[in-house]
PDB file of C-alpha atoms and ligand atoms in Angstrom:
ATOM      1  CA  UNK A   1    -389.499  91.572   3.913  1.00 67.00           C
ATOM      2  CA  UNK A   2    -390.099  93.080   7.363  1.00 82.00           C
ATOM      3  CA  UNK A   3    -392.038  96.330   7.796  1.00 93.00           C
ATOM      4  CA  UNK A   4    -389.771  99.323   7.352  1.00 97.00           C
ATOM      5  CA  UNK A   5    -389.853 103.097   7.776  1.00 98.00           C
ATOM      6  CA  UNK A   6    -387.641 105.875   6.438  1.00 98.00           C
ATOM      7  CA  UNK A   7    -387.688 109.274   8.116  1.00 98.00           C
ATOM      8  CA  UNK A   8    -386.390 112.423   6.448  1.00 96.00           C
ATOM      9  CA  UNK A   9    -386.207 115.412   8.751  1.00 95.00           C
ATOM     10  CA  UNK A  10    -384.640 118.821   8.335  1.00 89.00           C
ATOM     11  CA  UNK A  11    -385.247 122.474   8.873  1.00 83.00           C
ATOM     12  CA  UNK A  12    -387.573 123.961   6.281  1.00 76.00           C
ATOM     13  CA  UNK A  13    -385.551 124.957   3.189  1.00 77.00           C
ATOM     14  CA  UNK A  14    -382.828 122.315   3.589  1.00 83.00           C
ATOM     15  CA  UNK A  15    -383.890 120.456   0.464  1.00 85.00           C
ATOM     16  CA  UNK A  16    -385.507 117.539   2.266  1.00 89.00           C
ATOM     17  CA  UNK A  17    -388.734 117.577   0.229  1.00 90.00           C
ATOM     18  CA  UNK A  18    -386.752 117.541  -3.041  1.00 92.00           C
ATOM     19  CA  UNK A  19    -384.781 114.535  -1.816  1.00 95.00           C
ATOM     20  CA  UNK A  20    -387.911 112.700  -0.701  1.00 96.00           C
ATOM     21  CA  UNK A  21    -389.533 113.297  -4.113  1.00 95.00           C
ATOM     22  CA  UNK A  22    -386.412 111.975  -5.844  1.00 97.00           C
ATOM     23  CA  UNK A  23    -386.417 108.824  -3.690  1.00 98.00           C
ATOM     24  CA  UNK A  24    -390.112 108.251  -4.433  1.00 97.00           C
ATOM     25  CA  UNK A  25    -389.422 108.456  -8.175  1.00 97.00           C
ATOM     26  CA  UNK A  26    -386.568 105.954  -8.007  1.00 96.00           C
ATOM     27  CA  UNK A  27    -387.883 103.337  -5.577  1.00 97.00           C
ATOM     28  CA  UNK A  28    -391.233 101.830  -6.408  1.00 96.00           C
ATOM     29  CA  UNK A  29    -391.229  99.936  -3.116  1.00 96.00           C
ATOM     30  CA  UNK A  30    -391.355 103.185  -1.088  1.00 98.00           C
ATOM     31  CA  UNK A  31    -394.569 105.163  -0.489  1.00 98.00           C
ATOM     32  CA  UNK A  32    -395.122 108.601   1.048  1.00 97.00           C
ATOM     33  CA  UNK A  33    -396.863 108.998   4.398  1.00 98.00           C
ATOM     34  CA  UNK A  34    -399.359 111.806   3.804  1.00 98.00           C
ATOM     35  CA  UNK A  35    -399.511 113.937   6.950  1.00 98.00           C
ATOM     36  CA  UNK A  36    -402.543 115.789   8.213  1.00 98.00           C
ATOM     37  CA  UNK A  37    -402.263 119.522   8.764  1.00 98.00           C
ATOM     38  CA  UNK A  38    -404.397 122.488   9.734  1.00 97.00           C
ATOM     39  CA  UNK A  39    -402.409 124.908   7.568  1.00 95.00           C
ATOM     40  CA  UNK A  40    -403.861 126.094   4.252  1.00 94.00           C
ATOM     41  CA  UNK A  41    -402.740 124.538   0.948  1.00 94.00           C
ATOM     42  CA  UNK A  42    -399.909 126.406  -0.832  1.00 90.00           C
ATOM     43  CA  UNK A  43    -399.395 126.678  -4.591  1.00 88.00           C
ATOM     44  CA  UNK A  44    -400.279 123.458  -6.387  1.00 90.00           C
ATOM     45  CA  UNK A  45    -400.660 121.334  -3.268  1.00 93.00           C
ATOM     46  CA  UNK A  46    -403.514 118.844  -3.384  1.00 95.00           C
ATOM     47  CA  UNK A  47    -405.613 117.421  -0.579  1.00 97.00           C
ATOM     48  CA  UNK A  48    -404.942 113.697  -0.145  1.00 97.00           C
ATOM     49  CA  UNK A  49    -401.674 113.910  -2.093  1.00 95.00           C
ATOM     50  CA  UNK A  50    -399.393 116.431  -0.371  1.00 94.00           C
ATOM     51  CA  UNK A  51    -401.345 116.590   2.875  1.00 97.00           C
ATOM     52  CA  UNK A  52    -404.767 115.878   4.299  1.00 98.00           C
ATOM     53  CA  UNK A  53    -405.854 119.472   4.863  1.00 98.00           C
ATOM     54  CA  UNK A  54    -408.091 119.509   7.945  1.00 98.00           C
ATOM     55  CA  UNK A  55    -409.928 122.157   9.918  1.00 97.00           C
ATOM     56  CA  UNK A  56    -408.811 122.624  13.529  1.00 97.00           C
ATOM     57  CA  UNK A  57    -411.984 120.871  14.613  1.00 97.00           C
ATOM     58  CA  UNK A  58    -411.338 117.843  12.393  1.00 98.00           C
ATOM     59  CA  UNK A  59    -407.736 117.684  13.617  1.00 98.00           C
ATOM     60  CA  UNK A  60    -408.841 117.880  17.263  1.00 97.00           C
ATOM     61  CA  UNK A  61    -411.348 115.099  16.758  1.00 98.00           C
ATOM     62  CA  UNK A  62    -408.597 112.876  15.406  1.00 98.00           C
ATOM     63  CA  UNK A  63    -406.459 113.699  18.453  1.00 98.00           C
ATOM     64  CA  UNK A  64    -409.371 112.731  20.722  1.00 98.00           C
ATOM     65  CA  UNK A  65    -409.912 109.491  18.814  1.00 98.00           C
ATOM     66  CA  UNK A  66    -406.219 108.595  19.207  1.00 98.00           C
ATOM     67  CA  UNK A  67    -405.722 108.478  15.429  1.00 98.00           C
ATOM     68  CA  UNK A  68    -402.256 110.051  15.433  1.00 98.00           C
ATOM     69  CA  UNK A  69    -398.949 108.289  15.848  1.00 96.00           C
ATOM     70  CA  UNK A  70    -397.439 111.701  16.541  1.00 96.00           C
ATOM     71  CA  UNK A  71    -398.573 115.263  16.083  1.00 97.00           C
ATOM     72  CA  UNK A  72    -397.215 118.694  16.841  1.00 94.00           C
ATOM     73  CA  UNK A  73    -397.893 122.365  16.652  1.00 92.00           C
ATOM     74  CA  UNK A  74    -394.920 122.780  14.277  1.00 86.00           C
ATOM     75  CA  UNK A  75    -395.534 126.503  13.790  1.00 81.00           C
ATOM     76  CA  UNK A  76    -397.705 128.456  16.190  1.00 77.00           C
ATOM     77  CA  UNK A  77    -401.298 127.845  15.328  1.00 87.00           C
ATOM     78  CA  UNK A  78    -400.518 125.192  12.689  1.00 92.00           C
ATOM     79  CA  UNK A  79    -400.740 121.525  13.573  1.00 97.00           C
ATOM     80  CA  UNK A  80    -399.130 118.676  11.653  1.00 97.00           C
ATOM     81  CA  UNK A  81    -399.439 114.970  12.388  1.00 97.00           C
ATOM     82  CA  UNK A  82    -398.845 111.435  11.176  1.00 97.00           C
ATOM     83  CA  UNK A  83    -401.978 109.304  11.082  1.00 97.00           C
ATOM     84  CA  UNK A  84    -401.647 105.705  12.250  1.00 97.00           C
ATOM     85  CA  UNK A  85    -403.812 104.748   9.271  1.00 97.00           C
ATOM     86  CA  UNK A  86    -401.069 105.942   6.867  1.00 96.00           C
ATOM     87  CA  UNK A  87    -398.580 103.387   8.125  1.00 96.00           C
ATOM     88  CA  UNK A  88    -401.231 100.649   8.104  1.00 96.00           C
ATOM     89  CA  UNK A  89    -402.226 101.577   4.537  1.00 96.00           C
ATOM     90  CA  UNK A  90    -398.646 101.382   3.247  1.00 97.00           C
ATOM     91  CA  UNK A  91    -397.526  98.306   5.193  1.00 97.00           C
ATOM     92  CA  UNK A  92    -400.669  96.482   4.069  1.00 96.00           C
ATOM     93  CA  UNK A  93    -399.520  96.728   0.454  1.00 96.00           C
ATOM     94  CA  UNK A  94    -396.043  95.550   1.555  1.00 96.00           C
ATOM     95  CA  UNK A  95    -394.305  98.843   0.862  1.00 97.00           C
ATOM     96  CA  UNK A  96    -391.838 100.918   2.879  1.00 98.00           C
ATOM     97  CA  UNK A  97    -393.138 104.155   4.440  1.00 98.00           C
ATOM     98  CA  UNK A  98    -391.230 107.405   3.918  1.00 98.00           C
ATOM     99  CA  UNK A  99    -391.882 110.501   6.065  1.00 97.00           C
ATOM    100  CA  UNK A 100    -391.107 114.146   5.408  1.00 95.00           C
ATOM    101  CA  UNK A 101    -391.549 115.526   8.917  1.00 94.00           C
ATOM    102  CA  UNK A 102    -389.895 117.918  11.336  1.00 90.00           C
ATOM    103  CA  UNK A 103    -386.969 116.894  13.533  1.00 92.00           C
ATOM    104  CA  UNK A 104    -388.998 116.311  16.705  1.00 92.00           C
ATOM    105  CA  UNK A 105    -391.544 114.142  14.873  1.00 94.00           C
ATOM    106  CA  UNK A 106    -388.733 112.265  13.128  1.00 95.00           C
ATOM    107  CA  UNK A 107    -386.925 111.568  16.395  1.00 94.00           C
ATOM    108  CA  UNK A 108    -390.234 110.380  17.929  1.00 95.00           C
ATOM    109  CA  UNK A 109    -390.861 107.905  15.129  1.00 96.00           C
ATOM    110  CA  UNK A 110    -387.321 106.532  15.437  1.00 96.00           C
ATOM    111  CA  UNK A 111    -387.975 106.050  19.179  1.00 95.00           C
ATOM    112  CA  UNK A 112    -391.246 104.260  18.521  1.00 96.00           C
ATOM    113  CA  UNK A 113    -389.795 101.932  15.861  1.00 96.00           C
ATOM    114  CA  UNK A 114    -386.046 101.807  16.572  1.00 96.00           C
ATOM    115  CA  UNK A 115    -385.332  98.604  14.647  1.00 95.00           C
ATOM    116  CA  UNK A 116    -387.596  99.271  11.687  1.00 96.00           C
ATOM    117  CA  UNK A 117    -386.555 102.879  10.995  1.00 97.00           C
ATOM    118  CA  UNK A 118    -383.787 104.465   8.973  1.00 98.00           C
ATOM    119  CA  UNK A 119    -383.658 108.104  10.055  1.00 98.00           C
ATOM    120  CA  UNK A 120    -381.898 110.728   7.936  1.00 97.00           C
ATOM    121  CA  UNK A 121    -381.351 114.336   8.915  1.00 95.00           C
ATOM    122  CA  UNK A 122    -380.796 116.768   6.052  1.00 94.00           C
ATOM    123  CA  UNK A 123    -378.620 119.647   7.145  1.00 90.00           C
ATOM    124  CA  UNK A 124    -378.319 122.980   5.344  1.00 87.00           C
ATOM    125  CA  UNK A 125    -374.678 124.056   4.806  1.00 84.00           C
ATOM    126  CA  UNK A 126    -375.390 127.109   7.001  1.00 86.00           C
ATOM    127  CA  UNK A 127    -378.240 129.202   8.395  1.00 85.00           C
ATOM    128  CA  UNK A 128    -377.382 131.918   5.835  1.00 85.00           C
ATOM    129  CA  UNK A 129    -377.820 129.477   2.944  1.00 85.00           C
ATOM    130  CA  UNK A 130    -381.098 128.330   4.462  1.00 84.00           C
ATOM    131  CA  UNK A 131    -382.383 131.889   4.639  1.00 85.00           C
ATOM    132  CA  UNK A 132    -381.358 132.534   1.019  1.00 86.00           C
ATOM    133  CA  UNK A 133    -383.108 129.352  -0.171  1.00 83.00           C
ATOM    134  CA  UNK A 134    -386.311 130.273   1.652  1.00 82.00           C
ATOM    135  CA  UNK A 135    -386.231 133.766   0.120  1.00 86.00           C
ATOM    136  CA  UNK A 136    -385.604 132.352  -3.374  1.00 86.00           C
ATOM    137  CA  UNK A 137    -388.416 129.830  -3.010  1.00 79.00           C
ATOM    138  CA  UNK A 138    -390.776 132.767  -2.644  1.00 77.00           C
ATOM    139  CA  UNK A 139    -393.730 130.782  -1.289  1.00 76.00           C
ATOM    140  CA  UNK A 140    -393.627 132.073   2.273  1.00 77.00           C
ATOM    141  CA  UNK A 141    -393.723 135.621   3.611  1.00 84.00           C
ATOM    142  CA  UNK A 142    -390.694 137.437   5.101  1.00 84.00           C
ATOM    143  CA  UNK A 143    -392.295 137.174   8.530  1.00 85.00           C
ATOM    144  CA  UNK A 144    -392.784 133.431   8.093  1.00 84.00           C
ATOM    145  CA  UNK A 145    -389.147 133.078   7.001  1.00 86.00           C
ATOM    146  CA  UNK A 146    -388.004 134.567  10.311  1.00 87.00           C
ATOM    147  CA  UNK A 147    -390.185 132.074  12.176  1.00 86.00           C
ATOM    148  CA  UNK A 148    -388.740 129.197  10.130  1.00 83.00           C
ATOM    149  CA  UNK A 149    -385.142 130.322  10.698  1.00 87.00           C
ATOM    150  CA  UNK A 150    -385.732 130.449  14.456  1.00 86.00           C
ATOM    151  CA  UNK A 151    -387.167 126.970  14.396  1.00 84.00           C
ATOM    152  CA  UNK A 152    -384.304 125.738  12.177  1.00 85.00           C
ATOM    153  CA  UNK A 153    -381.772 126.816  14.794  1.00 85.00           C
ATOM    154  CA  UNK A 154    -383.469 124.710  17.451  1.00 84.00           C
ATOM    155  CA  UNK A 155    -384.035 121.778  15.065  1.00 84.00           C
ATOM    156  CA  UNK A 156    -380.318 121.487  14.309  1.00 85.00           C
ATOM    157  CA  UNK A 157    -379.825 120.298  17.903  1.00 86.00           C
ATOM    158  CA  UNK A 158    -381.776 117.161  17.009  1.00 88.00           C
ATOM    159  CA  UNK A 159    -379.392 116.065  14.248  1.00 90.00           C
ATOM    160  CA  UNK A 160    -377.357 113.817  16.552  1.00 90.00           C
ATOM    161  CA  UNK A 161    -380.455 111.693  17.298  1.00 92.00           C
ATOM    162  CA  UNK A 162    -380.594 110.535  13.664  1.00 96.00           C
ATOM    163  CA  UNK A 163    -378.897 107.498  12.093  1.00 96.00           C
ATOM    164  CA  UNK A 164    -377.387 109.594   9.299  1.00 96.00           C
ATOM    165  CA  UNK A 165    -376.792 113.235   8.471  1.00 95.00           C
ATOM    166  CA  UNK A 166    -376.632 114.529   4.901  1.00 95.00           C
ATOM    167  CA  UNK A 167    -375.144 117.998   4.565  1.00 92.00           C
ATOM    168  CA  UNK A 168    -376.966 119.287   1.527  1.00 91.00           C
ATOM    169  CA  UNK A 169    -374.331 121.456  -0.149  1.00 90.00           C
ATOM    170  CA  UNK A 170    -374.753 119.977  -3.591  1.00 92.00           C
ATOM    171  CA  UNK A 171    -378.123 118.443  -4.471  1.00 93.00           C
ATOM    172  CA  UNK A 172    -376.783 115.851  -6.957  1.00 96.00           C
ATOM    173  CA  UNK A 173    -374.238 114.649  -4.402  1.00 96.00           C
ATOM    174  CA  UNK A 174    -376.922 114.500  -1.678  1.00 96.00           C
ATOM    175  CA  UNK A 175    -379.170 112.447  -3.974  1.00 97.00           C
ATOM    176  CA  UNK A 176    -376.356 109.917  -4.431  1.00 97.00           C
ATOM    177  CA  UNK A 177    -375.753 109.662  -0.683  1.00 97.00           C
ATOM    178  CA  UNK A 178    -379.480 109.248   0.021  1.00 97.00           C
ATOM    179  CA  UNK A 179    -379.805 106.644  -2.747  1.00 97.00           C
ATOM    180  CA  UNK A 180    -376.943 104.541  -1.339  1.00 97.00           C
ATOM    181  CA  UNK A 181    -378.205 104.694   2.252  1.00 97.00           C
ATOM    182  CA  UNK A 182    -381.692 103.646   1.216  1.00 98.00           C
ATOM    183  CA  UNK A 183    -380.573 100.920  -1.185  1.00 97.00           C
ATOM    184  CA  UNK A 184    -378.557  99.340   1.637  1.00 97.00           C
ATOM    185  CA  UNK A 185    -381.458  99.669   4.107  1.00 97.00           C
ATOM    186  CA  UNK A 186    -383.927  98.054   1.685  1.00 95.00           C
ATOM    187  CA  UNK A 187    -381.630  95.087   1.148  1.00 92.00           C
ATOM    188  CA  UNK A 188    -380.884  94.525   4.853  1.00 86.00           C
TER     189      UNK A 188
HETATM  190  P1  5GP B   1    -394.652 122.850   5.476  1.00 79.05           P
HETATM  191  O1  5GP B   1    -395.653 123.795   6.051  1.00 79.05           O
HETATM  192  O2  5GP B   1    -393.437 123.565   4.906  1.00 79.05           O
HETATM  193  O3  5GP B   1    -395.257 121.850   4.505  1.00 79.05           O
HETATM  194  O4  5GP B   1    -394.113 121.954   6.679  1.00 79.05           O
HETATM  195  C1  5GP B   1    -393.621 122.522   7.832  1.00 79.05           C
HETATM  196  C2  5GP B   1    -392.856 121.488   8.643  1.00 79.05           C
HETATM  197  O5  5GP B   1    -393.763 120.509   9.184  1.00 79.05           O
HETATM  198  C3  5GP B   1    -391.840 120.708   7.815  1.00 79.05           C
HETATM  199  O6  5GP B   1    -390.647 120.577   8.573  1.00 79.05           O
HETATM  200  C4  5GP B   1    -392.515 119.379   7.636  1.00 79.05           C
HETATM  201  O7  5GP B   1    -391.589 118.350   7.396  1.00 79.05           O
HETATM  202  C5  5GP B   1    -393.211 119.233   8.969  1.00 79.05           C
HETATM  203  N1  5GP B   1    -394.243 118.188   8.959  1.00 79.05           N
HETATM  204  C6  5GP B   1    -395.021 117.804   7.920  1.00 79.05           C
HETATM  205  N2  5GP B   1    -395.822 116.809   8.283  1.00 79.05           N
HETATM  206  C7  5GP B   1    -395.549 116.526   9.574  1.00 79.05           C
HETATM  207  C8  5GP B   1    -396.040 115.550  10.520  1.00 79.05           C
HETATM  208  O8  5GP B   1    -396.899 114.716  10.228  1.00 79.05           O
HETATM  209  N3  5GP B   1    -395.516 115.571  11.761  1.00 79.05           N
HETATM  210  C9  5GP B   1    -394.546 116.458  12.132  1.00 79.05           C
HETATM  211  N4  5GP B   1    -394.083 116.378  13.367  1.00 79.05           N
HETATM  212  N5  5GP B   1    -394.052 117.392  11.282  1.00 79.05           N
HETATM  213  C10 5GP B   1    -394.546 117.420  10.026  1.00 79.05           C
END
């Protein structure tokens, strides 16, 4: 089987992380690319599982050493990036890499590996629904929600760069769509 990548991108609160977790449970041949970030862990997040939590200095050193495939200041002051070593680690064990990254990072990865990548954009039904979901989630402050909504509006412009768009109105339906897209991609 050739080396493959699956990118899931979406504005924060669209349900992308839930879909990625579902896919990881179903497909043993797919493994999660753990990003590096300078933001602090939230809730039950674990270092080396959800993210590699780095200090700004550690992150900058990795930039200098050219260790990132892509990185971005996703929210002001907070950096997120995909380490080249993550893809190597997963391809070495003959698995498919799945990414949960923002729309710009997702579009960049598709550009870097156009033939190897299935890119999926998860779209919220509306900005209002997105705001409600972020409020209900309760893990980010009101101020942070405003920042995320602003970013979501600009991220939606990237949707057309992706191979597929899932409008996440109904989670069970979205899971089915994601499952079918990925099953087909794996068997190609
Ligand atoms: P959160 O702070 O909610 O975990 O993530 C904020 C945003 O950063 C999400 O859209 C998430 O997908 C994105 N993100 C996570 N890791 C990466 C990465 O390695 N690169 C890029 N470009 N975005 C990332």
